[in-house]
PDB file of C-alpha atoms in Angstrom:
ATOM      1  CA  UNK A   1       0.000   0.000   0.000  1.00 94.00           C
ATOM      2  CA  UNK A   2       1.080   3.544  -0.775  1.00 97.00           C
ATOM      3  CA  UNK A   3      -0.367   6.206   1.496  1.00 98.00           C
ATOM      4  CA  UNK A   4      -0.627   9.929   0.787  1.00 98.00           C
ATOM      5  CA  UNK A   5      -1.418  13.031   2.828  1.00 98.00           C
ATOM      6  CA  UNK A   6      -2.412  16.425   1.465  1.00 98.00           C
ATOM      7  CA  UNK A   7      -1.276  19.779   2.881  1.00 98.00           C
ATOM      8  CA  UNK A   8       1.932  18.368   4.403  1.00 98.00           C
ATOM      9  CA  UNK A   9       3.287  21.915   4.575  1.00 96.00           C
ATOM     10  CA  UNK A  10       0.750  22.549   7.343  1.00 96.00           C
ATOM     11  CA  UNK A  11       1.150  21.426  10.936  1.00 97.00           C
ATOM     12  CA  UNK A  12      -1.486  18.673  10.956  1.00 98.00           C
ATOM     13  CA  UNK A  13      -0.612  17.306   7.513  1.00 98.00           C
ATOM     14  CA  UNK A  14       3.057  17.160   8.424  1.00 98.00           C
ATOM     15  CA  UNK A  15       2.323  15.411  11.734  1.00 98.00           C
ATOM     16  CA  UNK A  16       0.221  12.767   9.986  1.00 98.00           C
ATOM     17  CA  UNK A  17       2.923  12.137   7.374  1.00 98.00           C
ATOM     18  CA  UNK A  18       5.606  11.816  10.062  1.00 98.00           C
ATOM     19  CA  UNK A  19       3.445   9.351  11.995  1.00 98.00           C
ATOM     20  CA  UNK A  20       2.906   7.225   8.884  1.00 98.00           C
ATOM     21  CA  UNK A  21       6.638   7.202   8.140  1.00 96.00           C
ATOM     22  CA  UNK A  22       7.288   5.898  11.656  1.00 96.00           C
ATOM     23  CA  UNK A  23       4.921   2.911  11.280  1.00 94.00           C
ATOM     24  CA  UNK A  24       6.550  -0.527  11.379  1.00 91.00           C
ATOM     25  CA  UNK A  25       7.460  -1.907   7.995  1.00 87.00           C
ATOM     26  CA  UNK A  26       8.410   1.349   6.323  1.00 86.00           C
ATOM     27  CA  UNK A  27       5.228   1.991   4.312  1.00 90.00           C
ATOM     28  CA  UNK A  28       5.593   4.253   1.251  1.00 96.00           C
ATOM     29  CA  UNK A  29       4.309   7.772   2.037  1.00 98.00           C
ATOM     30  CA  UNK A  30       3.558  10.518  -0.476  1.00 98.00           C
ATOM     31  CA  UNK A  31       3.158  14.111   0.660  1.00 98.00           C
ATOM     32  CA  UNK A  32       1.178  16.650  -1.341  1.00 98.00           C
ATOM     33  CA  UNK A  33       1.781  20.366  -0.867  1.00 97.00           C
ATOM     34  CA  UNK A  34       1.085  23.518  -2.814  1.00 94.00           C
ATOM     35  CA  UNK A  35       4.829  24.299  -2.514  1.00 92.00           C
ATOM     36  CA  UNK A  36       6.645  20.967  -2.008  1.00 93.00           C
ATOM     37  CA  UNK A  37      10.036  22.649  -1.830  1.00 91.00           C
ATOM     38  CA  UNK A  38       9.110  24.207   1.508  1.00 91.00           C
ATOM     39  CA  UNK A  39       8.944  20.791   3.215  1.00 94.00           C
ATOM     40  CA  UNK A  40      11.868  18.976   1.594  1.00 93.00           C
ATOM     41  CA  UNK A  41      13.131  18.080   5.075  1.00 95.00           C
ATOM     42  CA  UNK A  42      10.253  15.615   5.495  1.00 95.00           C
ATOM     43  CA  UNK A  43      12.257  13.043   3.599  1.00 91.00           C
ATOM     44  CA  UNK A  44       9.293  11.541   1.728  1.00 96.00           C
ATOM     45  CA  UNK A  45       8.053  11.511  -1.859  1.00 97.00           C
ATOM     46  CA  UNK A  46       6.796  15.094  -2.250  1.00 97.00           C
ATOM     47  CA  UNK A  47       4.445  16.072  -5.052  1.00 98.00           C
ATOM     48  CA  UNK A  48       2.528  19.263  -5.946  1.00 97.00           C
ATOM     49  CA  UNK A  49      -0.969  19.360  -4.483  1.00 97.00           C
ATOM     50  CA  UNK A  50      -2.830  22.630  -5.056  1.00 97.00           C
ATOM     51  CA  UNK A  51      -6.535  22.147  -4.248  1.00 98.00           C
ATOM     52  CA  UNK A  52      -7.382  24.578  -7.069  1.00 97.00           C
ATOM     53  CA  UNK A  53      -5.635  22.483  -9.759  1.00 97.00           C
ATOM     54  CA  UNK A  54      -7.514  19.213 -10.420  1.00 96.00           C
ATOM     55  CA  UNK A  55      -5.231  17.965 -13.213  1.00 97.00           C
ATOM     56  CA  UNK A  56      -2.164  18.495 -11.043  1.00 98.00           C
ATOM     57  CA  UNK A  57      -3.844  16.645  -8.179  1.00 98.00           C
ATOM     58  CA  UNK A  58      -4.717  13.687 -10.391  1.00 98.00           C
ATOM     59  CA  UNK A  59      -1.143  13.370 -11.632  1.00 98.00           C
ATOM     60  CA  UNK A  60       0.240  13.619  -8.112  1.00 98.00           C
ATOM     61  CA  UNK A  61      -2.127  10.926  -6.819  1.00 98.00           C
ATOM     62  CA  UNK A  62      -1.085   8.362  -9.420  1.00 98.00           C
ATOM     63  CA  UNK A  63      -0.039   5.148  -7.683  1.00 98.00           C
ATOM     64  CA  UNK A  64      -1.606   6.123  -4.344  1.00 98.00           C
ATOM     65  CA  UNK A  65      -3.875   3.564  -2.653  1.00 98.00           C
ATOM     66  CA  UNK A  66      -5.244   5.551   0.306  1.00 98.00           C
ATOM     67  CA  UNK A  67      -5.321   9.295   0.938  1.00 98.00           C
ATOM     68  CA  UNK A  68      -5.801  11.628   3.897  1.00 98.00           C
ATOM     69  CA  UNK A  69      -7.498  14.846   2.787  1.00 98.00           C
ATOM     70  CA  UNK A  70      -6.574  17.574   5.264  1.00 98.00           C
ATOM     71  CA  UNK A  71      -9.346  20.156   5.354  1.00 98.00           C
ATOM     72  CA  UNK A  72      -8.415  23.413   3.631  1.00 96.00           C
ATOM     73  CA  UNK A  73      -8.348  26.883   5.126  1.00 93.00           C
ATOM     74  CA  UNK A  74     -10.273  28.780   2.442  1.00 94.00           C
ATOM     75  CA  UNK A  75     -13.654  30.411   3.158  1.00 94.00           C
ATOM     76  CA  UNK A  76     -16.454  27.813   3.405  1.00 94.00           C
ATOM     77  CA  UNK A  77     -17.936  28.305  -0.074  1.00 91.00           C
ATOM     78  CA  UNK A  78     -14.529  27.935  -1.739  1.00 96.00           C
ATOM     79  CA  UNK A  79     -13.488  25.065   0.499  1.00 97.00           C
ATOM     80  CA  UNK A  80     -16.314  22.794  -0.645  1.00 98.00           C
ATOM     81  CA  UNK A  81     -15.239  22.950  -4.301  1.00 98.00           C
ATOM     82  CA  UNK A  82     -11.562  22.620  -3.423  1.00 98.00           C
ATOM     83  CA  UNK A  83     -12.281  19.398  -1.543  1.00 98.00           C
ATOM     84  CA  UNK A  84     -14.387  18.151  -4.453  1.00 98.00           C
ATOM     85  CA  UNK A  85     -11.391  18.725  -6.693  1.00 98.00           C
ATOM     86  CA  UNK A  86      -9.320  16.419  -4.487  1.00 98.00           C
ATOM     87  CA  UNK A  87     -12.051  13.763  -4.294  1.00 98.00           C
ATOM     88  CA  UNK A  88     -12.561  13.751  -8.059  1.00 98.00           C
ATOM     89  CA  UNK A  89      -8.814  13.636  -8.723  1.00 98.00           C
ATOM     90  CA  UNK A  90      -8.378  10.755  -6.277  1.00 98.00           C
ATOM     91  CA  UNK A  91     -11.121   8.742  -7.930  1.00 98.00           C
ATOM     92  CA  UNK A  92      -9.704   9.406 -11.407  1.00 98.00           C
ATOM     93  CA  UNK A  93      -6.197   8.425 -10.247  1.00 98.00           C
ATOM     94  CA  UNK A  94      -7.386   5.083  -8.871  1.00 98.00           C
ATOM     95  CA  UNK A  95      -7.173   5.855  -5.148  1.00 98.00           C
ATOM     96  CA  UNK A  96      -9.147   3.230  -3.229  1.00 98.00           C
ATOM     97  CA  UNK A  97      -9.770   4.951   0.124  1.00 98.00           C
ATOM     98  CA  UNK A  98     -10.301   8.498   1.401  1.00 98.00           C
ATOM     99  CA  UNK A  99      -9.862   9.735   4.967  1.00 99.00           C
ATOM    100  CA  UNK A 100     -11.008  13.269   5.808  1.00 99.00           C
ATOM    101  CA  UNK A 101     -10.003  15.563   8.662  1.00 98.00           C
ATOM    102  CA  UNK A 102     -13.357  17.110   9.550  1.00 98.00           C
ATOM    103  CA  UNK A 103     -14.316  18.981  12.726  1.00 98.00           C
ATOM    104  CA  UNK A 104     -16.618  18.762  15.717  1.00 98.00           C
ATOM    105  CA  UNK A 105     -18.884  21.785  16.029  1.00 97.00           C
ATOM    106  CA  UNK A 106     -22.416  23.206  15.930  1.00 97.00           C
ATOM    107  CA  UNK A 107     -23.964  23.095  12.477  1.00 97.00           C
ATOM    108  CA  UNK A 108     -26.273  26.023  13.227  1.00 97.00           C
ATOM    109  CA  UNK A 109     -26.497  28.988  15.542  1.00 96.00           C
ATOM    110  CA  UNK A 110     -22.899  30.268  15.799  1.00 97.00           C
ATOM    111  CA  UNK A 111     -20.474  32.307  13.737  1.00 96.00           C
ATOM    112  CA  UNK A 112     -18.458  29.102  13.282  1.00 97.00           C
ATOM    113  CA  UNK A 113     -21.398  27.132  11.887  1.00 97.00           C
ATOM    114  CA  UNK A 114     -20.755  27.979   8.195  1.00 97.00           C
ATOM    115  CA  UNK A 115     -17.320  26.346   8.517  1.00 97.00           C
ATOM    116  CA  UNK A 116     -18.880  23.288  10.162  1.00 98.00           C
ATOM    117  CA  UNK A 117     -21.509  23.108   7.405  1.00 98.00           C
ATOM    118  CA  UNK A 118     -18.802  23.160   4.723  1.00 98.00           C
ATOM    119  CA  UNK A 119     -17.087  20.248   6.457  1.00 98.00           C
ATOM    120  CA  UNK A 120     -20.354  18.327   6.627  1.00 98.00           C
ATOM    121  CA  UNK A 121     -20.818  18.846   2.875  1.00 98.00           C
ATOM    122  CA  UNK A 122     -17.372  17.411   2.208  1.00 98.00           C
ATOM    123  CA  UNK A 123     -18.226  14.464   4.456  1.00 98.00           C
ATOM    124  CA  UNK A 124     -21.318  13.866   2.302  1.00 98.00           C
ATOM    125  CA  UNK A 125     -19.272  14.184  -0.887  1.00 98.00           C
ATOM    126  CA  UNK A 126     -16.787  11.601   0.389  1.00 98.00           C
ATOM    127  CA  UNK A 127     -19.549   9.176   1.362  1.00 98.00           C
ATOM    128  CA  UNK A 128     -20.981   9.547  -2.154  1.00 98.00           C
ATOM    129  CA  UNK A 129     -17.597   9.079  -3.855  1.00 98.00           C
ATOM    130  CA  UNK A 130     -17.954   5.338  -4.360  1.00 98.00           C
ATOM    131  CA  UNK A 131     -14.603   4.798  -2.605  1.00 98.00           C
ATOM    132  CA  UNK A 132     -13.864   3.329   0.792  1.00 98.00           C
ATOM    133  CA  UNK A 133     -13.772   6.070   3.404  1.00 98.00           C
ATOM    134  CA  UNK A 134     -13.364   7.015   7.045  1.00 99.00           C
ATOM    135  CA  UNK A 135     -13.994  10.420   8.617  1.00 99.00           C
ATOM    136  CA  UNK A 136     -12.483  11.974  11.715  1.00 98.00           C
ATOM    137  CA  UNK A 137     -13.971  15.005  13.418  1.00 98.00           C
ATOM    138  CA  UNK A 138     -11.292  16.964  15.245  1.00 98.00           C
ATOM    139  CA  UNK A 139     -11.725  18.484  18.651  1.00 98.00           C
ATOM    140  CA  UNK A 140     -10.302  21.954  19.269  1.00 98.00           C
ATOM    141  CA  UNK A 141      -6.502  22.201  19.237  1.00 98.00           C
ATOM    142  CA  UNK A 142      -5.113  22.945  22.702  1.00 98.00           C
ATOM    143  CA  UNK A 143      -1.735  24.121  21.353  1.00 98.00           C
ATOM    144  CA  UNK A 144      -2.872  27.698  20.578  1.00 97.00           C
ATOM    145  CA  UNK A 145      -3.719  28.230  24.248  1.00 97.00           C
ATOM    146  CA  UNK A 146      -0.266  26.974  25.214  1.00 98.00           C
ATOM    147  CA  UNK A 147       1.417  29.140  22.576  1.00 97.00           C
ATOM    148  CA  UNK A 148      -0.618  32.144  23.758  1.00 96.00           C
ATOM    149  CA  UNK A 149       0.749  31.954  27.316  1.00 97.00           C
ATOM    150  CA  UNK A 150       2.709  35.222  27.094  1.00 97.00           C
ATOM    151  CA  UNK A 151      -0.429  37.120  26.098  1.00 96.00           C
ATOM    152  CA  UNK A 152      -2.383  35.450  28.887  1.00 98.00           C
ATOM    153  CA  UNK A 153       0.380  36.443  31.318  1.00 97.00           C
ATOM    154  CA  UNK A 154       0.205  40.043  30.157  1.00 97.00           C
ATOM    155  CA  UNK A 155      -3.539  40.114  30.726  1.00 96.00           C
ATOM    156  CA  UNK A 156      -3.505  38.006  33.880  1.00 98.00           C
ATOM    157  CA  UNK A 157      -6.519  36.084  32.630  1.00 98.00           C
ATOM    158  CA  UNK A 158      -8.142  33.902  30.029  1.00 98.00           C
ATOM    159  CA  UNK A 159     -11.158  35.820  28.778  1.00 98.00           C
ATOM    160  CA  UNK A 160     -13.644  34.482  26.233  1.00 98.00           C
ATOM    161  CA  UNK A 161     -17.320  33.596  25.791  1.00 98.00           C
ATOM    162  CA  UNK A 162     -17.181  29.884  26.627  1.00 98.00           C
ATOM    163  CA  UNK A 163     -18.509  30.403  30.162  1.00 98.00           C
ATOM    164  CA  UNK A 164     -18.799  27.141  32.125  1.00 98.00           C
ATOM    165  CA  UNK A 165     -18.972  25.046  28.949  1.00 98.00           C
ATOM    166  CA  UNK A 166     -16.586  22.113  28.580  1.00 98.00           C
ATOM    167  CA  UNK A 167     -14.389  21.671  25.519  1.00 98.00           C
ATOM    168  CA  UNK A 168     -13.044  18.369  24.206  1.00 98.00           C
ATOM    169  CA  UNK A 169      -9.614  19.613  23.206  1.00 98.00           C
ATOM    170  CA  UNK A 170      -6.993  17.572  21.356  1.00 98.00           C
ATOM    171  CA  UNK A 171      -3.427  17.908  20.062  1.00 98.00           C
ATOM    172  CA  UNK A 172      -2.044  17.616  16.570  1.00 98.00           C
ATOM    173  CA  UNK A 173       0.180  14.763  17.730  1.00 98.00           C
ATOM    174  CA  UNK A 174      -2.778  12.742  18.991  1.00 98.00           C
ATOM    175  CA  UNK A 175      -4.745  13.513  15.837  1.00 98.00           C
ATOM    176  CA  UNK A 176      -1.832  12.292  13.730  1.00 98.00           C
ATOM    177  CA  UNK A 177      -1.967   8.898  15.444  1.00 98.00           C
ATOM    178  CA  UNK A 178      -5.722   8.751  14.937  1.00 98.00           C
ATOM    179  CA  UNK A 179      -5.529   9.565  11.228  1.00 98.00           C
ATOM    180  CA  UNK A 180      -2.747   7.054  10.682  1.00 98.00           C
ATOM    181  CA  UNK A 181      -5.074   4.454  12.183  1.00 98.00           C
ATOM    182  CA  UNK A 182      -8.061   5.573  10.100  1.00 98.00           C
ATOM    183  CA  UNK A 183      -5.914   5.345   6.971  1.00 98.00           C
ATOM    184  CA  UNK A 184      -4.389   1.932   7.637  1.00 97.00           C
ATOM    185  CA  UNK A 185      -7.225   0.071   9.421  1.00 97.00           C
ATOM    186  CA  UNK A 186      -9.890  -1.200   7.046  1.00 97.00           C
ATOM    187  CA  UNK A 187     -12.101  -2.273   9.955  1.00 98.00           C
ATOM    188  CA  UNK A 188     -12.781   1.448  10.560  1.00 98.00           C
ATOM    189  CA  UNK A 189     -14.037   2.026   7.014  1.00 98.00           C
ATOM    190  CA  UNK A 190     -17.469   3.628   6.802  1.00 98.00           C
ATOM    191  CA  UNK A 191     -17.183   5.222  10.254  1.00 98.00           C
ATOM    192  CA  UNK A 192     -17.310   8.826  11.460  1.00 98.00           C
ATOM    193  CA  UNK A 193     -15.361   9.392  14.672  1.00 98.00           C
ATOM    194  CA  UNK A 194     -15.066  12.251  17.167  1.00 98.00           C
ATOM    195  CA  UNK A 195     -11.374  12.740  17.944  1.00 98.00           C
ATOM    196  CA  UNK A 196     -10.899  14.581  21.222  1.00 98.00           C
ATOM    197  CA  UNK A 197      -9.652  14.219  24.757  1.00 98.00           C
ATOM    198  CA  UNK A 198     -11.470  14.615  28.064  1.00 98.00           C
ATOM    199  CA  UNK A 199     -13.610  17.791  27.994  1.00 98.00           C
ATOM    200  CA  UNK A 200     -12.491  20.543  30.382  1.00 98.00           C
ATOM    201  CA  UNK A 201     -13.720  24.031  31.283  1.00 98.00           C
ATOM    202  CA  UNK A 202     -11.814  27.258  30.721  1.00 98.00           C
ATOM    203  CA  UNK A 203     -11.233  27.485  34.463  1.00 98.00           C
ATOM    204  CA  UNK A 204      -9.659  24.016  34.396  1.00 98.00           C
ATOM    205  CA  UNK A 205      -7.516  25.056  31.436  1.00 98.00           C
ATOM    206  CA  UNK A 206      -6.330  28.096  33.403  1.00 98.00           C
ATOM    207  CA  UNK A 207      -5.425  25.755  36.266  1.00 98.00           C
ATOM    208  CA  UNK A 208      -3.296  23.549  34.020  1.00 98.00           C
ATOM    209  CA  UNK A 209      -1.541  26.597  32.576  1.00 98.00           C
ATOM    210  CA  UNK A 210      -0.905  27.976  36.061  1.00 98.00           C
ATOM    211  CA  UNK A 211       0.640  24.687  37.224  1.00 97.00           C
ATOM    212  CA  UNK A 212       2.813  24.502  34.126  1.00 97.00           C
ATOM    213  CA  UNK A 213       3.997  28.088  33.734  1.00 97.00           C
ATOM    214  CA  UNK A 214       3.803  29.378  37.300  1.00 97.00           C
ATOM    215  CA  UNK A 215       1.138  31.912  36.395  1.00 97.00           C
ATOM    216  CA  UNK A 216      -1.906  33.025  38.363  1.00 98.00           C
ATOM    217  CA  UNK A 217      -4.426  33.257  35.560  1.00 98.00           C
ATOM    218  CA  UNK A 218      -8.123  33.538  36.240  1.00 98.00           C
ATOM    219  CA  UNK A 219     -10.963  32.892  33.829  1.00 98.00           C
ATOM    220  CA  UNK A 220     -13.333  35.740  32.942  1.00 98.00           C
ATOM    221  CA  UNK A 221     -16.450  35.230  30.853  1.00 98.00           C
ATOM    222  CA  UNK A 222     -17.139  37.715  28.076  1.00 98.00           C
ATOM    223  CA  UNK A 223     -20.257  38.208  25.987  1.00 98.00           C
ATOM    224  CA  UNK A 224     -20.045  36.630  22.524  1.00 97.00           C
ATOM    225  CA  UNK A 225     -20.189  40.078  20.944  1.00 97.00           C
ATOM    226  CA  UNK A 226     -17.339  41.463  23.044  1.00 98.00           C
ATOM    227  CA  UNK A 227     -15.194  38.401  22.416  1.00 98.00           C
ATOM    228  CA  UNK A 228     -15.718  38.565  18.638  1.00 98.00           C
ATOM    229  CA  UNK A 229     -14.762  42.241  18.716  1.00 98.00           C
ATOM    230  CA  UNK A 230     -11.646  41.409  20.750  1.00 96.00           C
ATOM    231  CA  UNK A 231     -10.552  38.612  18.376  1.00 97.00           C
ATOM    232  CA  UNK A 232     -11.373  40.613  15.256  1.00 97.00           C
ATOM    233  CA  UNK A 233      -9.229  43.504  16.473  1.00 97.00           C
ATOM    234  CA  UNK A 234      -6.245  41.158  16.729  1.00 95.00           C
ATOM    235  CA  UNK A 235      -6.900  38.607  13.975  1.00 95.00           C
ATOM    236  CA  UNK A 236      -9.034  40.417  11.406  1.00 97.00           C
ATOM    237  CA  UNK A 237     -12.653  40.310  10.313  1.00 95.00           C
ATOM    238  CA  UNK A 238     -12.488  36.810   8.797  1.00 93.00           C
ATOM    239  CA  UNK A 239     -10.728  34.821  11.538  1.00 95.00           C
ATOM    240  CA  UNK A 240     -12.055  36.832  14.491  1.00 97.00           C
ATOM    241  CA  UNK A 241     -15.718  35.792  14.120  1.00 96.00           C
ATOM    242  CA  UNK A 242     -14.681  32.170  13.434  1.00 96.00           C
ATOM    243  CA  UNK A 243     -12.765  32.038  16.723  1.00 97.00           C
ATOM    244  CA  UNK A 244     -15.656  33.718  18.475  1.00 97.00           C
ATOM    245  CA  UNK A 245     -18.037  31.159  17.005  1.00 97.00           C
ATOM    246  CA  UNK A 246     -15.954  28.278  18.336  1.00 98.00           C
ATOM    247  CA  UNK A 247     -16.314  29.623  21.865  1.00 98.00           C
ATOM    248  CA  UNK A 248     -20.034  30.144  21.350  1.00 98.00           C
ATOM    249  CA  UNK A 249     -20.167  26.424  20.552  1.00 98.00           C
ATOM    250  CA  UNK A 250     -18.242  25.595  23.725  1.00 98.00           C
ATOM    251  CA  UNK A 251     -20.730  27.618  25.749  1.00 98.00           C
ATOM    252  CA  UNK A 252     -23.593  25.725  24.092  1.00 97.00           C
ATOM    253  CA  UNK A 253     -22.068  22.319  24.900  1.00 98.00           C
ATOM    254  CA  UNK A 254     -21.207  21.327  21.319  1.00 98.00           C
ATOM    255  CA  UNK A 255     -17.714  20.138  22.319  1.00 98.00           C
ATOM    256  CA  UNK A 256     -18.653  18.378  25.555  1.00 98.00           C
ATOM    257  CA  UNK A 257     -18.550  14.783  24.313  1.00 96.00           C
ATOM    258  CA  UNK A 258     -16.564  11.680  25.270  1.00 96.00           C
ATOM    259  CA  UNK A 259     -15.094  11.080  21.818  1.00 97.00           C
ATOM    260  CA  UNK A 260     -14.049   7.944  19.934  1.00 98.00           C
ATOM    261  CA  UNK A 261     -10.284   8.269  20.181  1.00 98.00           C
ATOM    262  CA  UNK A 262      -9.693   4.939  21.917  1.00 98.00           C
ATOM    263  CA  UNK A 263     -11.935   3.078  19.467  1.00 98.00           C
ATOM    264  CA  UNK A 264      -9.790   4.430  16.618  1.00 98.00           C
ATOM    265  CA  UNK A 265      -6.291   4.122  18.072  1.00 98.00           C
ATOM    266  CA  UNK A 266      -6.656   1.297  20.593  1.00 98.00           C
ATOM    267  CA  UNK A 267      -5.574   3.498  23.501  1.00 98.00           C
ATOM    268  CA  UNK A 268      -7.036   6.424  25.453  1.00 98.00           C
ATOM    269  CA  UNK A 269      -6.341   9.998  24.394  1.00 98.00           C
ATOM    270  CA  UNK A 270      -3.383  11.522  26.244  1.00 98.00           C
ATOM    271  CA  UNK A 271      -4.618  12.854  29.613  1.00 98.00           C
ATOM    272  CA  UNK A 272      -4.214  16.593  30.117  1.00 98.00           C
ATOM    273  CA  UNK A 273      -2.245  15.969  33.299  1.00 97.00           C
ATOM    274  CA  UNK A 274       0.314  14.029  31.244  1.00 97.00           C
ATOM    275  CA  UNK A 275       0.561  16.676  28.531  1.00 98.00           C
ATOM    276  CA  UNK A 276       1.105  19.543  30.931  1.00 97.00           C
ATOM    277  CA  UNK A 277       3.484  17.461  33.047  1.00 96.00           C
ATOM    278  CA  UNK A 278       5.593  16.942  29.931  1.00 95.00           C
ATOM    279  CA  UNK A 279       5.553  20.667  29.246  1.00 94.00           C
ATOM    280  CA  UNK A 280       6.694  21.385  32.812  1.00 90.00           C
ATOM    281  CA  UNK A 281       9.585  18.956  32.388  1.00 85.00           C
TER     282      UNK A 281
END
């Protein structure tokens, strides 16, 4: 079997490719990227993979048996067609199985919902492709909160609109193991799986950060409107509302779910105590 991963120039795509390379037996791994030269250090067969260029995608997928499609970052309406380009190219190239990195989230009622809806449409397109398939739905990455620690320190708080809602976070490393399993295990074909760790509140997150970094952060709840304004001022009018919508979903309970990580990988998701203990070390 030859496995391929799209968007290996991104953090999740790269992590999945590295996990596949490390599997026993040395399976052949192909990495697709819009600019393959930027990730030459991966040490795998790199091929061009621009979601806007169907003919290029088909040529690059020649000889591939199973493919992970990493969800794109374009606006929702553009993203749907981009993913269709990859699906159509995979089918034309003779790929036998598709795995898609979808997301957990509310399909209606938040500023993030249009992104969730676009992912659900791609899920439907993959199910209708006529190929074998498996779909993962990612929890929220916890790494941005860790990377944001200096800003949290400066403010002395974590402030957002999640309120007491619990969020099933995950890490790119854990997701990479899950997608390697979804790609290589045929017994998971035809399944849709929530990929997240134990749900925690923002106050619990602040506690883990305090233990790890020696801070004294508190959690302060904001209104959704104020939080969107805050994020838009820093991140712009496209990303700001999306981030705000994610936290609206946390407040509504959309991310408070046990998840299917162990069913996919054969082991529990990394506990948060273990992750933050590693960071302290």
